[in-house]
mmCIF file of C-alpha atoms in Angstrom:
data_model
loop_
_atom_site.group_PDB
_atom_site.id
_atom_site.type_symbol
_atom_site.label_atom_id
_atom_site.label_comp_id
_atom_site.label_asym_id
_atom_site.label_seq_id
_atom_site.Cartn_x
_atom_site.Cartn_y
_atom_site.Cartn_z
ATOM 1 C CA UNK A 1 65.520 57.115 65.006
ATOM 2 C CA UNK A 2 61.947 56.307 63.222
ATOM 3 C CA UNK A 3 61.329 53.950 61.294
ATOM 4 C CA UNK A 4 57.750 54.042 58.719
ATOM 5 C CA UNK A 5 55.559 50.907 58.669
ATOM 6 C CA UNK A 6 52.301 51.391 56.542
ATOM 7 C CA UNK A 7 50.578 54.302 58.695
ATOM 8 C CA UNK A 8 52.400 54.421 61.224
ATOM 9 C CA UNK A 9 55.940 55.422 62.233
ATOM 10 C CA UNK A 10 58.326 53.336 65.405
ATOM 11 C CA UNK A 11 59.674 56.454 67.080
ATOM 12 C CA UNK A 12 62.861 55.107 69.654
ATOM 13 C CA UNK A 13 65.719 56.483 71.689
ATOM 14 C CA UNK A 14 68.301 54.281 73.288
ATOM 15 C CA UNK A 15 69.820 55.741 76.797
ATOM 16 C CA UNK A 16 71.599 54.282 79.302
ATOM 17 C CA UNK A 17 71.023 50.828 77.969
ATOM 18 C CA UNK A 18 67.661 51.383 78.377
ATOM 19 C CA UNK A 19 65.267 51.404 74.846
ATOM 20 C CA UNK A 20 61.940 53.650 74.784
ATOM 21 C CA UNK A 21 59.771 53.116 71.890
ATOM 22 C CA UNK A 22 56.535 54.334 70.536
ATOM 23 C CA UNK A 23 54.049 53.738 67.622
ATOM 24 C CA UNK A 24 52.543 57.177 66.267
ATOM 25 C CA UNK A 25 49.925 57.165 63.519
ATOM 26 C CA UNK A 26 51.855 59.056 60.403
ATOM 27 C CA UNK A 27 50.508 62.523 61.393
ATOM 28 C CA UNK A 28 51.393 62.285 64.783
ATOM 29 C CA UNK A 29 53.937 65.086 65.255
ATOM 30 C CA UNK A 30 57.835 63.803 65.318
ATOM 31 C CA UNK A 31 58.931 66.210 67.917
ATOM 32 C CA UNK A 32 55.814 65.041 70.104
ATOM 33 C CA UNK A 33 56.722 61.850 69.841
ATOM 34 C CA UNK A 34 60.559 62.365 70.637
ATOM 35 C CA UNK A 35 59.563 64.636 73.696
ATOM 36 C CA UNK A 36 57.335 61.638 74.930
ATOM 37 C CA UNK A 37 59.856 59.490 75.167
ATOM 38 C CA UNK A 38 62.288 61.830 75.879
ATOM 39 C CA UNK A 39 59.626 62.813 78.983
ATOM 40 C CA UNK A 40 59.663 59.128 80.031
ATOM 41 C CA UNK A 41 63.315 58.763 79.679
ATOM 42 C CA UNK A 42 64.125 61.179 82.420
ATOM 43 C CA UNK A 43 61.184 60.003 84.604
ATOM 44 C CA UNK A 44 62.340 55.820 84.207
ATOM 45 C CA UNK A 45 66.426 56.841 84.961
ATOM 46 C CA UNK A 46 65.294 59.376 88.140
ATOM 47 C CA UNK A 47 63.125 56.212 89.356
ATOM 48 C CA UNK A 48 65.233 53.674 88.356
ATOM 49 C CA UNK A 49 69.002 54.366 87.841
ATOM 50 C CA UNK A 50 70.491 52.184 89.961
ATOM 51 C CA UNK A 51 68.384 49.200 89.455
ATOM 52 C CA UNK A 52 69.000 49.015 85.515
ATOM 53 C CA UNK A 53 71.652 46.897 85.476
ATOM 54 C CA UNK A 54 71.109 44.626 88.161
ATOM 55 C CA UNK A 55 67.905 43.284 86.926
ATOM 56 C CA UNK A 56 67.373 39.706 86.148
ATOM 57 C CA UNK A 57 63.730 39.046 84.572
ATOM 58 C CA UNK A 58 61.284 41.006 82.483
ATOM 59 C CA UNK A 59 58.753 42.964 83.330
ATOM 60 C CA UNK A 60 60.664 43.979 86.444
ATOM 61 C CA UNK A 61 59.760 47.739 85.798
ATOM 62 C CA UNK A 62 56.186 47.018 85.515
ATOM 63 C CA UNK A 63 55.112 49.247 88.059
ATOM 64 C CA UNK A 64 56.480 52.491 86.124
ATOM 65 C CA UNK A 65 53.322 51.369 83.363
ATOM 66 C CA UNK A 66 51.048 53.967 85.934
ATOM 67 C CA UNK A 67 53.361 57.054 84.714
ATOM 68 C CA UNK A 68 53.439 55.711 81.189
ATOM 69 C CA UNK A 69 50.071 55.505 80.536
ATOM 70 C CA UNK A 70 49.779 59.063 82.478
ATOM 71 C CA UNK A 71 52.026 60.882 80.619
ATOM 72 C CA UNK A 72 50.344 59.047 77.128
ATOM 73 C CA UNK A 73 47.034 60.738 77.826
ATOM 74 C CA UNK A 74 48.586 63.922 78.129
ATOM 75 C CA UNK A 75 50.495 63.551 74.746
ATOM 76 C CA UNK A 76 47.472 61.349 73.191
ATOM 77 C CA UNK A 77 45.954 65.020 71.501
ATOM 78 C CA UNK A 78 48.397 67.110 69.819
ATOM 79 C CA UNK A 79 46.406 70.153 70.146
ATOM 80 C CA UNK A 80 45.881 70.371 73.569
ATOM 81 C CA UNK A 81 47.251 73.331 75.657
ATOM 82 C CA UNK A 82 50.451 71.901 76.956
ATOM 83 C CA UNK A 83 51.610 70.333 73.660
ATOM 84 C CA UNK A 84 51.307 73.171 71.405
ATOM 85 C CA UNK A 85 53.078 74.964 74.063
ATOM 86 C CA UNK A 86 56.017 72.865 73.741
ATOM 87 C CA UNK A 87 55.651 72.727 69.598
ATOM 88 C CA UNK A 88 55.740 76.364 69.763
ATOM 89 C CA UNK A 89 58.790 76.100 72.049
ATOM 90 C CA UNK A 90 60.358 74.092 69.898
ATOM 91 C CA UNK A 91 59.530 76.218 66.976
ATOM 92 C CA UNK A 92 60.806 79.276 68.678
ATOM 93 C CA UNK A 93 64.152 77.379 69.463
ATOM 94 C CA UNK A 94 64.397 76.563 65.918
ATOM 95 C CA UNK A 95 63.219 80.346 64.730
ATOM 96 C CA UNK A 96 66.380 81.707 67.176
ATOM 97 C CA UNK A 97 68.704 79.236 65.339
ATOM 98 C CA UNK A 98 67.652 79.877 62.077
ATOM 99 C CA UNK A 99 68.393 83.594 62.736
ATOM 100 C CA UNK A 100 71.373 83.299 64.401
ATOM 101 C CA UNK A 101 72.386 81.259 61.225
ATOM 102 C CA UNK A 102 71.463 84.487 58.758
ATOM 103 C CA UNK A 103 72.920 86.606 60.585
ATOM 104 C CA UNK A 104 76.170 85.159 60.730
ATOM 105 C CA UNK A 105 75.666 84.156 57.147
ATOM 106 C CA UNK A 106 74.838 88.269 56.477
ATOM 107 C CA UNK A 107 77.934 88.595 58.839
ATOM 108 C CA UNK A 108 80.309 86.705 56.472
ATOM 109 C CA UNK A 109 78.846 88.659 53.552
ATOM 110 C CA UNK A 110 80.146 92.006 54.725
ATOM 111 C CA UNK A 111 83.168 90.567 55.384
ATOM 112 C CA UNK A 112 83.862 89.279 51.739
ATOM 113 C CA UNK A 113 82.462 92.690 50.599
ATOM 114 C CA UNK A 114 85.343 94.344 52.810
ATOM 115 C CA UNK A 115 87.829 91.650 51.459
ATOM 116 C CA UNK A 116 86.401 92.545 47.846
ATOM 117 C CA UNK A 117 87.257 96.355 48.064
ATOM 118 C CA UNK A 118 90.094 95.234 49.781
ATOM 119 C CA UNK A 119 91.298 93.091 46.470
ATOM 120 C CA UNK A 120 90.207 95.671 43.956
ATOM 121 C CA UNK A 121 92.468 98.505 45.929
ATOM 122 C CA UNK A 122 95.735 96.284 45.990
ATOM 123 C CA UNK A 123 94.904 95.591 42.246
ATOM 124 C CA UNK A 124 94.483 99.869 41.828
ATOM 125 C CA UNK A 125 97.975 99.973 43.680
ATOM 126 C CA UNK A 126 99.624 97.361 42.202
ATOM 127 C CA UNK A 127 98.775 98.693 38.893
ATOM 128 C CA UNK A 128 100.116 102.744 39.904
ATOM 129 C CA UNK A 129 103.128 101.015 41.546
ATOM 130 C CA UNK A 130 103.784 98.948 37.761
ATOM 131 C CA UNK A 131 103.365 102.407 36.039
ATOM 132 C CA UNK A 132 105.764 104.721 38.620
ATOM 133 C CA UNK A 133 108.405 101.727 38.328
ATOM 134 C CA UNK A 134 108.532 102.173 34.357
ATOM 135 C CA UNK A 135 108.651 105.794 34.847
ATOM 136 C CA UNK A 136 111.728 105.685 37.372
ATOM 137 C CA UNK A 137 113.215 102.632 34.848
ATOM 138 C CA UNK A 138 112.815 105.485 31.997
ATOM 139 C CA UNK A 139 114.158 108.180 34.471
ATOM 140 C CA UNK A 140 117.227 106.303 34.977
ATOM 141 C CA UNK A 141 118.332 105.383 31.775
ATOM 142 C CA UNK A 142 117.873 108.801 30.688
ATOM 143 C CA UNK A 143 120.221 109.802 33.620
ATOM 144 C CA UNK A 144 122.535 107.714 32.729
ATOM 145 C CA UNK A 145 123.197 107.493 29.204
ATOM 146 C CA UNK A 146 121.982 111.504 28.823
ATOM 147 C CA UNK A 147 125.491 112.552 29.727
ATOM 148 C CA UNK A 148 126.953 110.243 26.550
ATOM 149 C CA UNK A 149 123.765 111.388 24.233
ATOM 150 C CA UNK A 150 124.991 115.329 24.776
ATOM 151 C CA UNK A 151 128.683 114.667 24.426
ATOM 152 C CA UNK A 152 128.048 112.474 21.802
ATOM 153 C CA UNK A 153 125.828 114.486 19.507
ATOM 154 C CA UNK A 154 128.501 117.823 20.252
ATOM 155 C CA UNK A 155 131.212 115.713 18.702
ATOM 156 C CA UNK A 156 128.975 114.775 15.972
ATOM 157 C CA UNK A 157 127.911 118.466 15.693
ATOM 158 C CA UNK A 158 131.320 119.568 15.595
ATOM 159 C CA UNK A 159 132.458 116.798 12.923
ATOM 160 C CA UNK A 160 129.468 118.142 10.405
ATOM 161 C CA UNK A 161 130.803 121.524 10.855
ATOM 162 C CA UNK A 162 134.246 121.101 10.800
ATOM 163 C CA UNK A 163 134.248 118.716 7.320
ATOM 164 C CA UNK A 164 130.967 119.789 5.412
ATOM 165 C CA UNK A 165 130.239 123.257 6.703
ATOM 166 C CA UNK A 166 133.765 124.684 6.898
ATOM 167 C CA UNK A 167 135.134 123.152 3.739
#
């Protein structure tokens, strides 16, 4: 967490019951100042893991202040050698992520594209299935009622003839 106060920013992390802290001037690089104290994290729990939570008074640790202030000197200039190294690792990390990210986003694209042509051909079908089910409806009412239609019209055929032809 950070937290701003005028120009400068409180950079912490809490492990192991254990609270590292800094105080950056405001342009002082945030992932700098989390791999600082992320640096002197690892460094205070390889030294001192086991004596964390037996101690009884402060400034019991005092004697890790040599590798604090050593590893502040080394982080005190952000452009030096080793700490644009590490911002450009970091950016790098972030660069992989990022396109890892597209291309799973470019990934899901395709896929709605397939599921698109997908819909539109079950819509084509759906519609040519509609359109051959009237047509066999139509086919089998004609088959059916065909047979009564011809017999029918004969007897009316033979009725016109019969009464207004014949007579």
């Amino acid at each position: 967490m950070s937290y701003e106060s005028g120009p400068y920013y409180l950079h912490y992390l809490i492990e192991g019951g254990v609270c590292y802290l800094t105080l950056c001037d405001r342009g002082y690089p945030k992932k700098l100042a989390y791999q600082y104290l992320e640096e002197l994290q690892r460094e205070f729990f390889s030294q001192n893991q086991s004596q964390i939570e037996t101690v009884a008074r402060p400034y019991a640790f005092i004697k890790f202040d040599t590798f604090i202030q050593k590893t502040k000197r080394l982080y005190l200039d952000t452009r030096t050698q080793r700490n644009l190294n590490k911002m450009n690792e970091e950016l790098a990390e972030v660069q992989q992520i990022m396109t890892r990210n597209i291309q799973e986003v470019l990934g899901q694209g395709e896929k709605l594209d397939h599921v698109s042509r997908m819909s539109s051909n079950l819509s084509m079908e759906s519609k040519k299935y509609e359109r051959r089910a009237k047509d066999l409806s139509r086919q089998a009412l004609i088959k059916k009622y065909m047979p009564l239609a011809v017999v029918l019209g004969l007897v009316l055929l033979f009725i016109f003839f019969r009464y207004y032809v014949l007579a």
